[in-house]
PDB file of C-alpha atoms in Angstrom:
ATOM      1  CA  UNK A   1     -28.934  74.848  90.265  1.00  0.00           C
ATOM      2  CA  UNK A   2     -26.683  77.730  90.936  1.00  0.00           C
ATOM      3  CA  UNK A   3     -25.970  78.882  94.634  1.00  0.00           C
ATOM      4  CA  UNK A   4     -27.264  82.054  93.979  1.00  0.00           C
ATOM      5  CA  UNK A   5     -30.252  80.762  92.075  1.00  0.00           C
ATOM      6  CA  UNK A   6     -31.828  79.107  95.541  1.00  0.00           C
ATOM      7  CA  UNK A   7     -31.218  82.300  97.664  1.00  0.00           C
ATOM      8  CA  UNK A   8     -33.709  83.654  95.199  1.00  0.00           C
ATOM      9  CA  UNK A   9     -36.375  81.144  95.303  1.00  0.00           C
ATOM     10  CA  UNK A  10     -36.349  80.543  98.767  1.00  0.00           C
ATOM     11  CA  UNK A  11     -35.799  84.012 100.174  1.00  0.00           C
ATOM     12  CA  UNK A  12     -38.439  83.598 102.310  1.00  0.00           C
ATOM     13  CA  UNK A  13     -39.356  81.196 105.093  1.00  0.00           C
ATOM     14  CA  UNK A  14     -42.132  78.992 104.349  1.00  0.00           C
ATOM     15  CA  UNK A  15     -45.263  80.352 105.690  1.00  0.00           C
ATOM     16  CA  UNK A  16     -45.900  77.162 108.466  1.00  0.00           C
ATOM     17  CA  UNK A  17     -47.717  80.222 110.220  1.00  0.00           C
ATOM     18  CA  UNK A  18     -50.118  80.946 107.707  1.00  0.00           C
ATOM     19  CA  UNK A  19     -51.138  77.266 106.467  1.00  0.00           C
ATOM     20  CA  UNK A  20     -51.795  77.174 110.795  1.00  0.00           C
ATOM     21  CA  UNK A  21     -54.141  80.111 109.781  1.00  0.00           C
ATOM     22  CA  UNK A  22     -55.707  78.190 107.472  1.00  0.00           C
ATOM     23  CA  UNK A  23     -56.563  75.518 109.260  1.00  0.00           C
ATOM     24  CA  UNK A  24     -57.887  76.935 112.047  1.00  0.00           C
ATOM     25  CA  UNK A  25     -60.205  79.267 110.020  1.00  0.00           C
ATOM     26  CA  UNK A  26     -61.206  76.408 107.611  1.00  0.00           C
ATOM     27  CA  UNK A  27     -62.414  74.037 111.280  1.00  0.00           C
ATOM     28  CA  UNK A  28     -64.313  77.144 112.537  1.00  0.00           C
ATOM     29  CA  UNK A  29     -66.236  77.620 109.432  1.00  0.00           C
ATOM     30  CA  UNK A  30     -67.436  73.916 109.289  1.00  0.00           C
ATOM     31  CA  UNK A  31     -68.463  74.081 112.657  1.00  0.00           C
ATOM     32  CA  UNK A  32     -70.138  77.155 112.675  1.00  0.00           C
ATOM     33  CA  UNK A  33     -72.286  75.899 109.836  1.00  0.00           C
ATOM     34  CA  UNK A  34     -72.703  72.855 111.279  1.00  0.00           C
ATOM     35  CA  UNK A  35     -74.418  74.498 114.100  1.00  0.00           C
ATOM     36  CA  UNK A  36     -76.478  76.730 111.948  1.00  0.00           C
ATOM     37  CA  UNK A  37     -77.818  73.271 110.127  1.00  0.00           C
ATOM     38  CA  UNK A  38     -78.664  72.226 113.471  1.00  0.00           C
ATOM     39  CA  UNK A  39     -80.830  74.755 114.459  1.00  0.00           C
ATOM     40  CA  UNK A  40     -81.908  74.941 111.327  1.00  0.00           C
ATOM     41  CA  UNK A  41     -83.346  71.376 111.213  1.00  0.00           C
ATOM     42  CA  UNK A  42     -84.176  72.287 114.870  1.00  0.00           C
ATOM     43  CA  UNK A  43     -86.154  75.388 115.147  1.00  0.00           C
ATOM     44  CA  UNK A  44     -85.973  76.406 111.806  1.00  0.00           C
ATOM     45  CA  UNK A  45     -89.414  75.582 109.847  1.00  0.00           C
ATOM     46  CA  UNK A  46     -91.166  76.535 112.981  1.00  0.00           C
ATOM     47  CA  UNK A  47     -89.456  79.646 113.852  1.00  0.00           C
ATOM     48  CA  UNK A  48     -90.326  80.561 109.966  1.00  0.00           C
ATOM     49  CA  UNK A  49     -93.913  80.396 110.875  1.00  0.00           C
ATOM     50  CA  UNK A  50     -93.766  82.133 113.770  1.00  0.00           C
ATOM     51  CA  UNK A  51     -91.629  84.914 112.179  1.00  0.00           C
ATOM     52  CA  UNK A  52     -94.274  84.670 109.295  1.00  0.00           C
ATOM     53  CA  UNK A  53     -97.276  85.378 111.592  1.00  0.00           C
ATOM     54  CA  UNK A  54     -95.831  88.143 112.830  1.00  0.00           C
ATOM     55  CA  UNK A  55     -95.049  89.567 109.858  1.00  0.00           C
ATOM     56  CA  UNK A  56     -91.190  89.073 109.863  1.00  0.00           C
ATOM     57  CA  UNK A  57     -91.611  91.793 113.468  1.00  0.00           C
ATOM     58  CA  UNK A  58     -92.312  90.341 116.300  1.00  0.00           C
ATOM     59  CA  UNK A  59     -93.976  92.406 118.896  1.00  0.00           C
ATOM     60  CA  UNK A  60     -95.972  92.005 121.986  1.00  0.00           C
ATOM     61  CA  UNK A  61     -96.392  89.003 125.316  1.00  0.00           C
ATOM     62  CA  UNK A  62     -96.959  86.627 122.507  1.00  0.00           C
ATOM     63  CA  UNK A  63     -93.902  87.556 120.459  1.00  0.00           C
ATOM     64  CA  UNK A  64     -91.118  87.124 123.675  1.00  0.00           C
ATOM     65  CA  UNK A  65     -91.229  83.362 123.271  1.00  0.00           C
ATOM     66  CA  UNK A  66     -89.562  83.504 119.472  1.00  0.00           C
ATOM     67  CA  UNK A  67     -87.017  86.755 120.371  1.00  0.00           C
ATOM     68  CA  UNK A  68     -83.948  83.914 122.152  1.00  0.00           C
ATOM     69  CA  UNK A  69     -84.227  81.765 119.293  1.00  0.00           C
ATOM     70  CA  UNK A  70     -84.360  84.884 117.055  1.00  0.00           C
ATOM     71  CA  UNK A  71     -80.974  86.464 118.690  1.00  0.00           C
ATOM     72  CA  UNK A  72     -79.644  82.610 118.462  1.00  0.00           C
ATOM     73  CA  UNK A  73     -79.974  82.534 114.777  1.00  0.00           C
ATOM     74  CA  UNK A  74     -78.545  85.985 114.285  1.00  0.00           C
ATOM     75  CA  UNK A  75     -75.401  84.962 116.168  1.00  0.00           C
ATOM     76  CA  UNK A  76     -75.316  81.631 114.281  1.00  0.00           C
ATOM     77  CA  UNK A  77     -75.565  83.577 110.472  1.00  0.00           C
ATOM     78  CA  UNK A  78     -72.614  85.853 112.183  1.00  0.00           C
ATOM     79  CA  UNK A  79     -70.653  83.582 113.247  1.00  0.00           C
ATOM     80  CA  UNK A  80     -70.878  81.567 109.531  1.00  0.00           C
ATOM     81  CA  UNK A  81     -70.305  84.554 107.888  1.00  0.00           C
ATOM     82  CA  UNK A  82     -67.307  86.076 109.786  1.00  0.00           C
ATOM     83  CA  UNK A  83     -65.702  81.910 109.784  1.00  0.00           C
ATOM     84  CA  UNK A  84     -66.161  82.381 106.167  1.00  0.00           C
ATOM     85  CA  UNK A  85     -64.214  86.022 105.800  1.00  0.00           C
ATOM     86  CA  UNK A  86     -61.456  84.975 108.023  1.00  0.00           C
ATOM     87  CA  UNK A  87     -60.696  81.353 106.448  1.00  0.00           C
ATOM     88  CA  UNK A  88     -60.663  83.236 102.935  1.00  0.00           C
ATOM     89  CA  UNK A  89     -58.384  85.494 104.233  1.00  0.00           C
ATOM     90  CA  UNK A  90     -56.432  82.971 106.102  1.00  0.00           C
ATOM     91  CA  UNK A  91     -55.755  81.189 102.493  1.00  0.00           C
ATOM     92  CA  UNK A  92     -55.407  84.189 100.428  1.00  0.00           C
ATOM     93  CA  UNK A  93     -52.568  85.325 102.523  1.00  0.00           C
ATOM     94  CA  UNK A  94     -51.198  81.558 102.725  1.00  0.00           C
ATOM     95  CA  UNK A  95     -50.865  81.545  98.978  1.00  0.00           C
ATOM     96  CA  UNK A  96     -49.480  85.044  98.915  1.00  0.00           C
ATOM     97  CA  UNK A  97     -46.555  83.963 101.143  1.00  0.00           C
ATOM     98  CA  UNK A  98     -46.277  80.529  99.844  1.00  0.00           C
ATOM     99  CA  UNK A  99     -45.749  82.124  96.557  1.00  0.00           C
ATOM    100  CA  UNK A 100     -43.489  84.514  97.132  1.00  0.00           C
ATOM    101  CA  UNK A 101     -41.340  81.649  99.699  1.00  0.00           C
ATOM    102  CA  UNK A 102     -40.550  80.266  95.532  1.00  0.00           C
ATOM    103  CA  UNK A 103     -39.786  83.583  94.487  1.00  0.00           C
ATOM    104  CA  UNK A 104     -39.466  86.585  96.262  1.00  0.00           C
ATOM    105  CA  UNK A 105     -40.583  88.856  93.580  1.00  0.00           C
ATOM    106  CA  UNK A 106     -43.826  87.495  93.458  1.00  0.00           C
ATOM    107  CA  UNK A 107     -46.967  90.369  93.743  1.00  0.00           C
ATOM    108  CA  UNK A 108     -49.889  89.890  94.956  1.00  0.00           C
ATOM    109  CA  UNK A 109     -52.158  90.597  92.239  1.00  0.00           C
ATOM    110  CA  UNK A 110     -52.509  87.407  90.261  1.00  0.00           C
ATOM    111  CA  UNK A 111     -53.910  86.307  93.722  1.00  0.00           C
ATOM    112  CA  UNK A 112     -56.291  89.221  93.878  1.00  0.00           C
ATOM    113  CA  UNK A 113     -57.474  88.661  90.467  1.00  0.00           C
ATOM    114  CA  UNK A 114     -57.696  85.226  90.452  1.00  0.00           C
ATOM    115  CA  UNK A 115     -59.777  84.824  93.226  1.00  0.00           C
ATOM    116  CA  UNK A 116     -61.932  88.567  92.362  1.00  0.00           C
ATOM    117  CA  UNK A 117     -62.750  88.449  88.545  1.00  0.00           C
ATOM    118  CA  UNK A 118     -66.291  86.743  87.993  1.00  0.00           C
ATOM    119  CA  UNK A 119     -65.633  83.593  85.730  1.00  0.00           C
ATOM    120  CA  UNK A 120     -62.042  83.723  85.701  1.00  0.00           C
ATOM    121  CA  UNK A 121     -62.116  82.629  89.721  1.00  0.00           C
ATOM    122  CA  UNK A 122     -64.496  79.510  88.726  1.00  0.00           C
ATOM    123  CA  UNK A 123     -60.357  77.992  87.177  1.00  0.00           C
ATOM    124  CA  UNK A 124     -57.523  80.602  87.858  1.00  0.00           C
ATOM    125  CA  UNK A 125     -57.373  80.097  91.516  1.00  0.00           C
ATOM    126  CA  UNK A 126     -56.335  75.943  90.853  1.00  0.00           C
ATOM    127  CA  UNK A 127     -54.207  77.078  88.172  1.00  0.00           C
ATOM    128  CA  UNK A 128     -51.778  79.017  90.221  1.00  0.00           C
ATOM    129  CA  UNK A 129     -51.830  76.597  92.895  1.00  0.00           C
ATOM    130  CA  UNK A 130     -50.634  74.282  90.805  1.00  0.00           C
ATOM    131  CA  UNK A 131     -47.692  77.017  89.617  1.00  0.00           C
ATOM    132  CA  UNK A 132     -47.293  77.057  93.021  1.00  0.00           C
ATOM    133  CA  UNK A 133     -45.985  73.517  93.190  1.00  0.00           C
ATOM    134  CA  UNK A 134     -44.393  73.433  89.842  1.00  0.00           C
ATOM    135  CA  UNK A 135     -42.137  76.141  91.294  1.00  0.00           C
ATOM    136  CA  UNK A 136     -41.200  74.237  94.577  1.00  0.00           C
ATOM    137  CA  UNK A 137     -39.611  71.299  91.989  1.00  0.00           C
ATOM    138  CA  UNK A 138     -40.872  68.306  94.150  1.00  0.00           C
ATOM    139  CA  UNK A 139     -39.339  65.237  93.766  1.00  0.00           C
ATOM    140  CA  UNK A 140     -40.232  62.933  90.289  1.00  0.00           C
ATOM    141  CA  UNK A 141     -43.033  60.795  90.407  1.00  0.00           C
ATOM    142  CA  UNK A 142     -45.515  62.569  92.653  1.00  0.00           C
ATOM    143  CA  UNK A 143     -47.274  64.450  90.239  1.00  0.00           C
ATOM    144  CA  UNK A 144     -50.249  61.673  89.708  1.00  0.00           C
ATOM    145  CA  UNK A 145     -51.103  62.236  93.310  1.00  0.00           C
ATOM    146  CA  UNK A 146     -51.113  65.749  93.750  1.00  0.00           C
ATOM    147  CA  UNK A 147     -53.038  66.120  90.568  1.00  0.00           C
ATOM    148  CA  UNK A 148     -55.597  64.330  91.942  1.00  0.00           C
ATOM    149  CA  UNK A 149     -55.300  65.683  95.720  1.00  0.00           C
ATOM    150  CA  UNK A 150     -56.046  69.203  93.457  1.00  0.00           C
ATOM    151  CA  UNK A 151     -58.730  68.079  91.225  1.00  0.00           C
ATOM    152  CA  UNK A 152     -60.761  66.433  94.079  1.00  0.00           C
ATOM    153  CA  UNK A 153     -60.189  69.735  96.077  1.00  0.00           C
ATOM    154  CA  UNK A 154     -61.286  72.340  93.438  1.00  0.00           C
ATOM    155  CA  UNK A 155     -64.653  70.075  92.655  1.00  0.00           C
ATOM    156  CA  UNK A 156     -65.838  69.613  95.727  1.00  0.00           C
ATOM    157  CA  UNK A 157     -65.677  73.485  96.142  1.00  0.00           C
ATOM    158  CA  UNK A 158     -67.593  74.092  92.884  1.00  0.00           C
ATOM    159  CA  UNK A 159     -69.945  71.879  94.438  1.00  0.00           C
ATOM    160  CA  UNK A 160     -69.880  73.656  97.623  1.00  0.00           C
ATOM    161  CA  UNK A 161     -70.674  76.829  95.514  1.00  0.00           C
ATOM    162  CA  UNK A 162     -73.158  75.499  93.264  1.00  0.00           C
ATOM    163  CA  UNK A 163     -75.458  74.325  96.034  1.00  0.00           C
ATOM    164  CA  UNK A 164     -75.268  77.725  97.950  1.00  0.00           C
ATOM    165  CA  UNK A 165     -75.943  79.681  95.125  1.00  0.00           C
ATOM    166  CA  UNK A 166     -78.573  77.390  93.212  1.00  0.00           C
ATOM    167  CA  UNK A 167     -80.112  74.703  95.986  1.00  0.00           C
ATOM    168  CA  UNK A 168     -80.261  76.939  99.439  1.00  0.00           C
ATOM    169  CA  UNK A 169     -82.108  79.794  97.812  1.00  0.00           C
ATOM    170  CA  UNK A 170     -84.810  76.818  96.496  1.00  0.00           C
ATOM    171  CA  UNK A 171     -84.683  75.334  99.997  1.00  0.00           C
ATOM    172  CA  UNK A 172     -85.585  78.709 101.677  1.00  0.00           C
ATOM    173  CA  UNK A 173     -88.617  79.365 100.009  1.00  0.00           C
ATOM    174  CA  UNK A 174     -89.969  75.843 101.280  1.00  0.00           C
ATOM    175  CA  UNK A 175     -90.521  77.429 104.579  1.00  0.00           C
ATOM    176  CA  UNK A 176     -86.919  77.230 106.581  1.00  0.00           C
ATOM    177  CA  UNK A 177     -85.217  80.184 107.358  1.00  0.00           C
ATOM    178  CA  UNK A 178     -81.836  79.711 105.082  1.00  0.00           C
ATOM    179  CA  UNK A 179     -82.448  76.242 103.556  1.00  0.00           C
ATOM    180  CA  UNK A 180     -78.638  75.282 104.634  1.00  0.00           C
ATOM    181  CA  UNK A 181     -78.496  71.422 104.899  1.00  0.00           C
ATOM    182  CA  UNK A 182     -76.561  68.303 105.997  1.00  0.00           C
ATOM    183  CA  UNK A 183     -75.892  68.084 101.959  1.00  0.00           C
ATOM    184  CA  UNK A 184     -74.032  71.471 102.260  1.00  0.00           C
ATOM    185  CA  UNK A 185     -72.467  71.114 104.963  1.00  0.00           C
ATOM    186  CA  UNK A 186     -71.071  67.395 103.828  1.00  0.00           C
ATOM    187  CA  UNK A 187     -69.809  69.066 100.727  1.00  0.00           C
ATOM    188  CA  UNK A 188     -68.349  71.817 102.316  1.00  0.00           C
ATOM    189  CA  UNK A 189     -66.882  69.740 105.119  1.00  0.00           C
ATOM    190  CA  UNK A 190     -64.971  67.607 101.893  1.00  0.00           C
ATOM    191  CA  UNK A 191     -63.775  71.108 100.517  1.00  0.00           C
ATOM    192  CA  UNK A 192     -62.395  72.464 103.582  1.00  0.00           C
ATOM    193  CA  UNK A 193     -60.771  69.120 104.432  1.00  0.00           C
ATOM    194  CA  UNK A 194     -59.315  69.063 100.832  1.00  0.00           C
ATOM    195  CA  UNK A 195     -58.096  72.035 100.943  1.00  0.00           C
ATOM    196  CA  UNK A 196     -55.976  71.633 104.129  1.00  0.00           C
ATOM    197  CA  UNK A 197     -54.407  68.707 102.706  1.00  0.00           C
ATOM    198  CA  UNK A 198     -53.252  71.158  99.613  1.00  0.00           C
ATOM    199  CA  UNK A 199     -52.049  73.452 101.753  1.00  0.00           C
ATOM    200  CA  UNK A 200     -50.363  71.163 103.939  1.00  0.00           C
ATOM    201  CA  UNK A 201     -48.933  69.586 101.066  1.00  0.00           C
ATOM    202  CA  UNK A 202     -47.464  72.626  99.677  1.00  0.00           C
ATOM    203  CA  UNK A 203     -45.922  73.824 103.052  1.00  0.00           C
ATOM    204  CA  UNK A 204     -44.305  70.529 103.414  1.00  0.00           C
ATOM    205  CA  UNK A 205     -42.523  70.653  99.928  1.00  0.00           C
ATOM    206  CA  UNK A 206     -41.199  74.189 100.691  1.00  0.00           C
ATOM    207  CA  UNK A 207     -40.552  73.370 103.834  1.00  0.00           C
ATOM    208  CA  UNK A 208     -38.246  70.380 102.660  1.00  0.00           C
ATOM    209  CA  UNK A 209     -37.167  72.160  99.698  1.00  0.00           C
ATOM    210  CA  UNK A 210     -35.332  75.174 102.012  1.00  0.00           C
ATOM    211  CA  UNK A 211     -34.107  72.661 104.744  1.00  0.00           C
ATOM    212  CA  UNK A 212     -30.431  72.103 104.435  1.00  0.00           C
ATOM    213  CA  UNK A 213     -29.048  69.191 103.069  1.00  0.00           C
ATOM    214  CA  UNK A 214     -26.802  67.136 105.554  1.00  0.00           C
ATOM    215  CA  UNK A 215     -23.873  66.160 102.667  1.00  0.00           C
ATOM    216  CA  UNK A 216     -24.079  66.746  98.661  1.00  0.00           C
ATOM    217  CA  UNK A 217     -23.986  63.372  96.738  1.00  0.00           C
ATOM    218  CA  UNK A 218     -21.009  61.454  96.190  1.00  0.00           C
ATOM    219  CA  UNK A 219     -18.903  63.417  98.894  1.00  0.00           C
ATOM    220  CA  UNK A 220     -17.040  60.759 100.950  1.00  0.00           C
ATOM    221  CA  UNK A 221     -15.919  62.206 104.726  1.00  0.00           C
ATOM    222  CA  UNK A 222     -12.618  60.880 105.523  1.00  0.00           C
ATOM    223  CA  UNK A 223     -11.669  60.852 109.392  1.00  0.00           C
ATOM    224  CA  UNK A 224      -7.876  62.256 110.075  1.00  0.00           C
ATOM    225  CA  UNK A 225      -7.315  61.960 114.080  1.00  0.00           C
ATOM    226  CA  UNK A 226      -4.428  64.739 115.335  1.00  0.00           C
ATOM    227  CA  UNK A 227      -1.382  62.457 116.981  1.00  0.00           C
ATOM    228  CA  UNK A 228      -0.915  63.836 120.691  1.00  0.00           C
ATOM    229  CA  UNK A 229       1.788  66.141 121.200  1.00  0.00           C
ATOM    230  CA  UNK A 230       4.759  65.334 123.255  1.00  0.00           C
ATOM    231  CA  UNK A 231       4.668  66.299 127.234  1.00  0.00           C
ATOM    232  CA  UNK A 232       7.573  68.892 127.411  1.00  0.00           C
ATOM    233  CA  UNK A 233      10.602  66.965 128.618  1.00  0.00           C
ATOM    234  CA  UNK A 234       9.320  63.372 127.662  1.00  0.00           C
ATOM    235  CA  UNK A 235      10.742  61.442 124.434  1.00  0.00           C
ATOM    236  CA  UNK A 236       8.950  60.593 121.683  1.00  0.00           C
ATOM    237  CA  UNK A 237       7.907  56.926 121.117  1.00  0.00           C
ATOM    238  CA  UNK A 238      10.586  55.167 118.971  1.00  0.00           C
ATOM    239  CA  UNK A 239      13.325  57.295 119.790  1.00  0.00           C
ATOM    240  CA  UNK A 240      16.370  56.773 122.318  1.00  0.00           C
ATOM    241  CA  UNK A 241      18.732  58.841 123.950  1.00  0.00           C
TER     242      UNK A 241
END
């Protein structure tokens, strides 16, 4: 590869900052679901019926006992919500800089669109990840393992997305408040967790890819030392008067 060549592809520093991001938002989201299943399985049949014989507005002495768990449950759907925002930011801008790290020419609207269009985000987005590490040119032999590391990511999200758009909506008319489970939070727990790993994977590779390398191959260092020059007035070594 010409010199000039890997300027161009790795312009950029790799974004270490923004796979941090990532992970970060992508814990936060798990556990703020987590802790909406829990009050869910907790409070939240009961506080349905309570809610229910109200008529969804609580009011009156008999109505302050529901109005903590209420505001609890409001913060909790929040907090789920907002995790959710932030992590897809978080990765959006990861791949974003990771892509442009390979090239810095790179826009940001095959992101956009993959990730936006209905039906062409349910395969684009794994398809330009895996441009992604095409472009970084990891070593031979390692494709059979990220292929897998990829596929096991992007199905456990379709899971993910499957059961909150199909299942919860079933399991909320049975009398909870949301119908969010230990089955979606499981799945999502796998998809967040996979997709770290991709990301971390990907930041490593660039990061290895752009680190200098300590001698090119075959190049053999030879070691010359200087000879010690002469005190003024003193006589060299194998020379008389």
């Amino acid at each position: 590869m010409a010199r000039g060549e890997n300027n161009v592809r790795y312009a950029q520093v790799p974004p270490t900052r923004a796979a941090s991001a990532v992970y970060v938002t992508l814990a936060a989201q798990v556990l703020s679901l987590g802790a909406l299943v829990i009050f869910e399985h907790a409070r939240g049949r009961h506080l349905a019926a309570q809610l229910a014989a109200f008529g969804g507005r609580p009011q009156g002495a008999d109505a302050e006992a529901v109005v903590g768990a209420v505001t609890v449950f409001a913060v909790l759907l929040m907090l789920v919500a907002g995790t959710s925002i932030a992590a897809a930011a978080a990765y959006v801008t990861w791949l974003v800089r990771a892509r442009q790290a390979n090239d810095r020419s790179a826009t940001s609207g095959p992101v956009a669109a993959a990730w936006l269009i209905p039906g062409v985000n349910l395969l684009a987005p794994v398809v330009l990840v895996d441009e992604l590490w095409h472009g970084i040119r990891p070593p031979a032999g390692r494709r059979g393992r990220w292929v897998a590391l990829l596929a096991a990511w992007w199905l456990s999200w379709l899971a993910t997305l499957a059961l909150v758009t199909i299942r919860v909506p079933l399991a909320s008319s049975g009398g909870g408040l949301t119908g969010v489970g230990v089955l979606e939070l499981a799945c999502l727990s796998l998809a967040a967790l996979l997709c770290a790993a991709t990301v971390r994977e990907l930041t490593r590779l660039q990061c290895t890819a752009r680190a200098p390398r300590a001698a090119e191959p075959g190049t053999v260092h030879t070691f010359s030392p200087q000879q010690p020059h002469p005190a003024p007035g003193s006589t060299p070594i194998g020379r008389t008067g």
